[in-house]
């Protein structure tokens, strides 16, 4: 594995999921990454991705450096050819190039601006990291994708042992304008598994077609939940009216009554979650969200392990 920024870097998704589950038997293998350093670069907040990737690297014997680029670095200029006579002090080209001199792998988190759809969906910041880094790059969530989360979700679903699970992917309310990355990515990854997926969201919250192609969309949340083995909840803002929150009819908060329509379905969410907005306390407290969060570690570890092997093979 040369980089990990989308499902296209995963190779055989089913095999990667199986390998990750198998890795749980021997989590601590410090000889693999000894003498190697990962740099975790954050332009946006994170709890799970930061800690689980850090721990995965420690399990592999790596050294870890964390850089909160927005708060602790110089003001970054992202524009190519910019005349930097304003507030920006360092170009992204120089920052990435230099950070990659100190690391063997660079992880980066960068959220979308949610103002300019083309800019966000071009993945300019992630592309800059890939372009300018001298070492492999791992996405810790980008403007439109969150592959480490999705790999973990596939691991969690596979571990349920259900052969062809029905998964209802449901939009849920949120007071803020959120990215589409987690749902985009989930839909990309789940297509490589044996799951039966339905997507449910209010009108106006259609996602980019390349992610929903082939997936039934039901605007009636109750109908979508019927017989589901898993409910994967997430809020996202409008793609068509980019970065807006069109008005929604009805109450889309996931509660026990909705969950009772499922096949004893398990509630999933990437976290963080707004309690009693996205889903009720009762739904969250009876869910598998902490199992998902725990699996973030093994998801990150299989990716780092494969990249380390690829670096070693190229020496
Ligand atoms: N699910 C997830 O990526 O959590 P963080 O934003 O806290 O890393």
Tab-separated table of C-alpha atoms and ligand atoms in Angstrom:
chain	number	residue	atom	x	y	z
A	1	UNK	CA	0.000	0.000	0.000
A	2	UNK	CA	1.616	3.271	-1.164
A	3	UNK	CA	-0.931	5.673	0.361
A	4	UNK	CA	-4.389	5.548	1.919
A	5	UNK	CA	-6.678	8.349	0.889
A	6	UNK	CA	-9.658	6.446	-0.558
A	7	UNK	CA	-11.104	2.975	-1.075
A	8	UNK	CA	-9.059	2.797	-4.304
A	9	UNK	CA	-5.918	2.413	-2.176
A	10	UNK	CA	-7.347	-0.506	-0.186
A	11	UNK	CA	-6.864	-3.235	-2.780
A	12	UNK	CA	-9.257	-6.118	-2.037
A	13	UNK	CA	-11.582	-4.631	0.624
A	14	UNK	CA	-12.875	-7.985	1.887
A	15	UNK	CA	-9.316	-9.306	2.241
A	16	UNK	CA	-8.194	-6.136	4.059
A	17	UNK	CA	-11.112	-6.443	6.508
A	18	UNK	CA	-10.265	-10.102	7.171
A	19	UNK	CA	-6.593	-9.235	7.649
A	20	UNK	CA	-7.526	-6.526	10.163
A	21	UNK	CA	-9.702	-8.927	12.155
A	22	UNK	CA	-6.879	-11.469	12.109
A	23	UNK	CA	-4.421	-8.801	13.315
A	24	UNK	CA	-6.369	-8.627	16.596
A	25	UNK	CA	-4.641	-11.896	17.576
A	26	UNK	CA	-1.223	-10.167	17.590
A	27	UNK	CA	-1.833	-6.478	18.141
A	28	UNK	CA	1.555	-5.652	19.638
A	29	UNK	CA	4.280	-6.123	17.011
A	30	UNK	CA	6.860	-3.412	17.791
A	31	UNK	CA	9.533	-4.924	15.551
A	32	UNK	CA	7.545	-3.953	12.410
A	33	UNK	CA	7.718	-0.187	12.819
A	34	UNK	CA	10.787	0.194	15.007
A	35	UNK	CA	12.912	3.145	13.887
A	36	UNK	CA	10.059	4.651	11.879
A	37	UNK	CA	8.110	7.818	12.651
A	38	UNK	CA	4.581	8.861	11.757
A	39	UNK	CA	3.592	12.533	11.703
A	40	UNK	CA	-0.085	13.179	12.475
A	41	UNK	CA	-1.024	16.574	11.075
A	42	UNK	CA	-4.345	18.151	12.044
A	43	UNK	CA	-5.958	21.148	10.415
A	44	UNK	CA	-9.222	20.330	12.238
A	45	UNK	CA	-10.280	18.769	15.550
A	46	UNK	CA	-10.251	15.030	16.225
A	47	UNK	CA	-10.512	12.694	19.197
A	48	UNK	CA	-10.922	9.142	17.856
A	49	UNK	CA	-8.778	9.390	14.730
A	50	UNK	CA	-5.983	11.114	16.604
A	51	UNK	CA	-5.858	8.670	19.518
A	52	UNK	CA	-6.573	5.444	17.624
A	53	UNK	CA	-3.977	6.168	14.927
A	54	UNK	CA	-1.456	7.189	17.591
A	55	UNK	CA	-2.085	3.966	19.474
A	56	UNK	CA	-1.934	1.865	16.303
A	57	UNK	CA	1.476	3.380	15.539
A	58	UNK	CA	2.684	2.640	19.086
A	59	UNK	CA	1.490	-0.978	18.716
A	60	UNK	CA	3.726	-1.191	15.655
A	61	UNK	CA	6.690	0.253	17.564
A	62	UNK	CA	6.638	3.568	15.668
A	63	UNK	CA	7.470	6.986	17.061
A	64	UNK	CA	4.663	9.507	16.767
A	65	UNK	CA	4.765	13.276	16.246
A	66	UNK	CA	1.551	15.293	16.331
A	67	UNK	CA	1.256	18.727	14.705
A	68	UNK	CA	-1.840	20.896	15.071
A	69	UNK	CA	-0.984	22.837	11.956
A	70	UNK	CA	-3.756	25.425	12.262
A	71	UNK	CA	-2.968	26.380	15.848
A	72	UNK	CA	0.723	25.663	16.258
A	73	UNK	CA	2.197	26.269	12.804
A	74	UNK	CA	2.650	29.344	10.642
A	75	UNK	CA	-0.370	30.636	8.707
A	76	UNK	CA	-0.546	28.433	5.629
A	77	UNK	CA	-1.022	29.658	2.049
A	78	UNK	CA	-2.832	27.115	-0.155
A	79	UNK	CA	-2.986	29.075	-3.424
A	80	UNK	CA	-0.510	28.074	-6.137
A	81	UNK	CA	1.538	31.046	-7.342
A	82	UNK	CA	0.316	33.296	-4.526
A	83	UNK	CA	2.173	36.526	-3.848
A	84	UNK	CA	2.565	36.007	-0.133
A	85	UNK	CA	2.613	39.611	1.033
A	86	UNK	CA	-0.429	39.196	3.300
A	87	UNK	CA	-1.171	37.163	6.423
A	88	UNK	CA	0.093	33.787	5.171
A	89	UNK	CA	3.599	32.968	6.279
A	90	UNK	CA	4.310	29.500	4.811
A	91	UNK	CA	3.168	27.826	1.615
A	92	UNK	CA	1.574	24.368	1.888
A	93	UNK	CA	4.182	23.150	-0.618
A	94	UNK	CA	7.051	24.011	1.753
A	95	UNK	CA	5.250	22.897	4.924
A	96	UNK	CA	4.410	19.418	3.564
A	97	UNK	CA	7.818	18.937	1.951
A	98	UNK	CA	9.570	19.796	5.203
A	99	UNK	CA	7.263	17.737	7.464
A	100	UNK	CA	7.877	14.726	5.238
A	101	UNK	CA	11.666	15.036	5.849
A	102	UNK	CA	11.091	14.133	9.513
A	103	UNK	CA	8.633	11.260	8.996
A	104	UNK	CA	8.256	7.906	7.274
A	105	UNK	CA	4.458	8.302	6.994
A	106	UNK	CA	2.359	11.482	7.129
A	107	UNK	CA	-1.282	11.402	8.288
A	108	UNK	CA	-3.429	14.448	7.632
A	109	UNK	CA	-6.887	15.641	8.612
A	110	UNK	CA	-8.493	18.467	6.708
A	111	UNK	CA	-12.211	19.296	6.610
A	112	UNK	CA	-14.013	21.004	3.691
A	113	UNK	CA	-14.790	24.713	3.720
A	114	UNK	CA	-18.401	23.851	2.673
A	115	UNK	CA	-18.573	27.084	0.671
A	116	UNK	CA	-17.214	26.046	-2.720
A	117	UNK	CA	-18.300	22.563	-3.834
A	118	UNK	CA	-15.835	22.235	-6.701
A	119	UNK	CA	-12.917	23.222	-4.481
A	120	UNK	CA	-13.925	20.739	-1.753
A	121	UNK	CA	-14.607	17.871	-4.173
A	122	UNK	CA	-11.259	18.524	-5.896
A	123	UNK	CA	-9.660	17.551	-2.571
A	124	UNK	CA	-7.039	20.271	-3.009
A	125	UNK	CA	-5.442	19.974	0.431
A	126	UNK	CA	-5.181	16.166	0.420
A	127	UNK	CA	-3.852	16.320	-3.141
A	128	UNK	CA	-1.215	18.848	-2.047
A	129	UNK	CA	-0.074	16.502	0.717
A	130	UNK	CA	0.191	13.596	-1.726
A	131	UNK	CA	1.940	15.778	-4.304
A	132	UNK	CA	4.510	17.421	-2.041
A	133	UNK	CA	5.193	14.714	0.550
A	134	UNK	CA	8.297	12.572	0.089
A	135	UNK	CA	6.652	9.822	2.185
A	136	UNK	CA	3.311	7.925	1.997
A	137	UNK	CA	0.220	9.895	3.046
A	138	UNK	CA	-2.705	8.557	5.080
A	139	UNK	CA	-6.014	10.405	5.179
A	140	UNK	CA	-7.239	11.040	8.695
A	141	UNK	CA	-10.398	12.413	6.978
A	142	UNK	CA	-10.417	14.764	4.038
A	143	UNK	CA	-12.916	17.196	2.535
A	144	UNK	CA	-15.118	14.485	1.033
A	145	UNK	CA	-13.898	11.090	2.341
A	146	UNK	CA	-13.080	9.333	5.618
A	147	UNK	CA	-11.577	5.990	4.579
A	148	UNK	CA	-10.154	5.000	7.996
A	149	UNK	CA	-13.650	5.338	9.469
A	150	UNK	CA	-15.183	3.291	6.667
A	151	UNK	CA	-12.606	0.510	6.904
A	152	UNK	CA	-13.388	0.315	10.621
A	153	UNK	CA	-17.112	0.213	9.933
A	154	UNK	CA	-16.649	-2.680	7.510
A	155	UNK	CA	-14.628	-4.504	10.195
A	156	UNK	CA	-17.370	-3.936	12.796
A	157	UNK	CA	-20.108	-5.155	10.441
A	158	UNK	CA	-18.083	-8.216	9.374
A	159	UNK	CA	-17.507	-9.139	13.019
A	160	UNK	CA	-21.282	-9.385	13.530
A	161	UNK	CA	-21.136	-12.621	11.559
A	162	UNK	CA	-24.315	-11.766	9.582
A	163	UNK	CA	-23.746	-13.100	6.063
A	164	UNK	CA	-25.702	-10.536	4.026
A	165	UNK	CA	-26.710	-7.805	6.470
A	166	UNK	CA	-29.327	-5.233	5.591
A	167	UNK	CA	-27.943	-1.783	6.416
A	168	UNK	CA	-30.098	1.335	6.575
A	169	UNK	CA	-27.893	4.402	6.171
A	170	UNK	CA	-29.904	7.229	7.647
A	171	UNK	CA	-29.590	10.992	7.618
A	172	UNK	CA	-30.203	12.443	11.087
A	173	UNK	CA	-30.617	16.006	12.336
A	174	UNK	CA	-27.781	18.252	13.527
A	175	UNK	CA	-27.677	21.933	14.478
A	176	UNK	CA	-24.594	22.652	12.372
A	177	UNK	CA	-23.617	22.343	8.712
A	178	UNK	CA	-21.591	19.124	8.410
A	179	UNK	CA	-19.529	17.523	5.606
A	180	UNK	CA	-20.673	14.557	3.509
A	181	UNK	CA	-17.360	12.706	3.953
A	182	UNK	CA	-18.378	9.909	6.332
A	183	UNK	CA	-21.463	8.905	4.332
A	184	UNK	CA	-19.732	9.265	0.940
A	185	UNK	CA	-16.975	6.994	2.144
A	186	UNK	CA	-19.277	4.468	3.835
A	187	UNK	CA	-21.242	4.060	0.603
A	188	UNK	CA	-18.019	3.618	-1.399
A	189	UNK	CA	-16.700	0.911	0.910
A	190	UNK	CA	-19.916	-0.984	1.562
A	191	UNK	CA	-20.334	-1.591	-2.183
A	192	UNK	CA	-17.278	-3.878	-1.924
A	193	UNK	CA	-18.986	-6.090	0.680
A	194	UNK	CA	-21.969	-8.438	0.599
A	195	UNK	CA	-24.334	-6.069	2.409
A	196	UNK	CA	-27.757	-4.966	1.186
A	197	UNK	CA	-27.866	-1.196	1.643
A	198	UNK	CA	-30.687	1.339	1.587
A	199	UNK	CA	-30.149	5.063	1.994
A	200	UNK	CA	-32.746	7.260	3.660
A	201	UNK	CA	-32.716	11.045	3.869
A	202	UNK	CA	-35.118	13.963	3.559
A	203	UNK	CA	-35.599	15.525	0.122
A	204	UNK	CA	-32.875	18.091	-0.517
A	205	UNK	CA	-30.145	15.989	1.083
A	206	UNK	CA	-29.221	13.913	-2.000
A	207	UNK	CA	-25.528	13.028	-2.085
A	208	UNK	CA	-23.256	13.153	-5.125
A	209	UNK	CA	-24.467	10.496	-7.562
A	210	UNK	CA	-21.107	8.718	-7.880
A	211	UNK	CA	-21.523	7.595	-4.235
A	212	UNK	CA	-25.216	6.613	-4.370
A	213	UNK	CA	-25.180	4.862	-7.782
A	214	UNK	CA	-26.908	1.496	-7.455
A	215	UNK	CA	-28.152	2.133	-3.899
A	216	UNK	CA	-31.931	2.423	-3.319
A	217	UNK	CA	-32.923	5.777	-1.816
A	218	UNK	CA	-36.067	5.886	0.314
A	219	UNK	CA	-37.268	9.236	1.650
A	220	UNK	CA	-39.448	7.461	4.229
A	221	UNK	CA	-37.185	6.721	7.189
A	222	UNK	CA	-39.561	4.174	8.780
A	223	UNK	CA	-39.790	2.155	5.576
A	224	UNK	CA	-35.995	2.136	5.239
A	225	UNK	CA	-35.543	0.851	8.795
A	226	UNK	CA	-37.830	-2.172	8.323
A	227	UNK	CA	-35.872	-5.389	8.808
A	228	UNK	CA	-32.476	-3.641	9.014
A	229	UNK	CA	-29.674	-5.477	10.809
A	230	UNK	CA	-27.732	-2.209	11.150
A	231	UNK	CA	-28.716	1.448	11.198
A	232	UNK	CA	-25.799	3.684	10.225
A	233	UNK	CA	-26.719	7.235	11.231
A	234	UNK	CA	-25.032	10.438	10.121
A	235	UNK	CA	-25.902	14.005	9.424
A	236	UNK	CA	-24.698	15.761	6.293
A	237	UNK	CA	-25.471	19.095	4.685
A	238	UNK	CA	-26.921	19.521	1.213
A	239	UNK	CA	-24.767	18.662	-1.804
A	240	UNK	CA	-27.085	20.335	-4.347
A	241	UNK	CA	-27.493	23.524	-2.290
A	242	UNK	CA	-23.943	23.181	-1.173
A	243	UNK	CA	-23.242	23.762	2.502
A	244	UNK	CA	-26.863	24.662	3.234
A	245	UNK	CA	-29.379	23.014	5.556
A	246	UNK	CA	-32.684	22.884	3.677
A	247	UNK	CA	-35.815	22.678	5.881
A	248	UNK	CA	-36.810	19.155	6.816
A	249	UNK	CA	-40.308	17.802	7.323
A	250	UNK	CA	-40.888	15.553	10.318
A	251	UNK	CA	-38.607	14.391	13.080
A	252	UNK	CA	-35.603	12.367	11.879
A	253	UNK	CA	-34.068	11.826	15.334
A	254	UNK	CA	-33.532	8.096	15.750
A	255	UNK	CA	-35.418	6.724	18.753
A	256	UNK	CA	-36.427	3.337	20.151
A	257	UNK	CA	-39.691	3.381	18.202
A	258	UNK	CA	-37.792	3.644	14.906
A	259	UNK	CA	-35.265	1.024	16.011
A	260	UNK	CA	-38.142	-1.351	16.889
A	261	UNK	CA	-38.899	-1.584	13.146
A	262	UNK	CA	-35.492	-3.162	12.540
A	263	UNK	CA	-34.398	-6.789	12.814
A	264	UNK	CA	-33.074	-6.199	16.327
A	265	UNK	CA	-30.777	-3.817	14.446
A	266	UNK	CA	-27.541	-2.431	15.792
A	267	UNK	CA	-27.170	1.349	15.810
A	268	UNK	CA	-23.871	2.660	14.407
A	269	UNK	CA	-22.385	6.163	14.341
A	270	UNK	CA	-18.826	7.366	13.761
A	271	UNK	CA	-18.984	9.781	16.749
A	272	UNK	CA	-18.917	12.468	17.992
A	273	UNK	CA	-22.699	12.394	18.303
A	274	UNK	CA	-25.175	15.027	19.479
A	275	UNK	CA	-27.263	13.107	22.015
A	276	UNK	CA	-31.032	13.492	21.731
A	277	UNK	CA	-30.583	15.284	18.395
A	278	UNK	CA	-29.094	12.628	16.109
A	279	UNK	CA	-30.397	9.781	18.293
A	280	UNK	CA	-31.861	9.422	21.756
A	281	UNK	CA	-29.795	8.487	24.814
A	282	UNK	CA	-31.485	5.094	24.893
A	283	UNK	CA	-30.562	4.299	21.265
A	284	UNK	CA	-26.945	5.370	21.775
A	285	UNK	CA	-26.584	3.572	25.108
A	286	UNK	CA	-27.804	0.317	23.520
A	287	UNK	CA	-25.654	0.680	20.410
A	288	UNK	CA	-22.296	-0.588	19.153
A	289	UNK	CA	-20.693	2.851	18.829
A	290	UNK	CA	-17.938	2.098	21.339
A	291	UNK	CA	-17.130	-1.165	19.569
A	292	UNK	CA	-16.794	0.898	16.376
A	293	UNK	CA	-14.554	3.393	18.168
A	294	UNK	CA	-12.394	0.581	19.557
A	295	UNK	CA	-12.060	-0.889	16.059
A	296	UNK	CA	-10.589	2.406	14.826
A	297	UNK	CA	-7.310	1.226	16.338
A	298	UNK	CA	-7.123	-2.037	14.377
A	299	UNK	CA	-8.337	-0.304	11.203
A	300	UNK	CA	-5.512	2.226	11.449
A	301	UNK	CA	-3.016	-0.474	12.380
A	302	UNK	CA	-3.632	-2.671	9.346
A	303	UNK	CA	-3.191	0.372	7.087
A	304	UNK	CA	0.050	1.485	8.780
A	305	UNK	CA	1.348	-2.092	8.757
A	306	UNK	CA	0.749	-2.425	5.016
A	307	UNK	CA	2.413	0.917	4.282
A	308	UNK	CA	5.428	-0.002	6.428
A	309	UNK	CA	5.740	-3.312	4.543
A	310	UNK	CA	5.575	-1.446	1.264
A	311	UNK	CA	8.318	0.986	2.403
A	312	UNK	CA	10.498	-1.935	3.557
A	313	UNK	CA	9.973	-3.786	0.264
A	314	UNK	CA	11.101	-0.746	-1.707
A	315	UNK	CA	14.402	-0.408	0.205
B	1	LIG	N1	-15.087	9.451	13.897
B	1	LIG	C1	-14.066	10.313	13.941
B	1	LIG	O1	-13.329	10.497	12.967
B	1	LIG	O2	-13.886	10.921	15.150
B	1	LIG	P1	-12.895	12.151	15.387
B	1	LIG	O3	-13.404	13.283	14.513
B	1	LIG	O4	-13.015	12.459	16.851
B	1	LIG	O5	-11.528	11.746	14.976
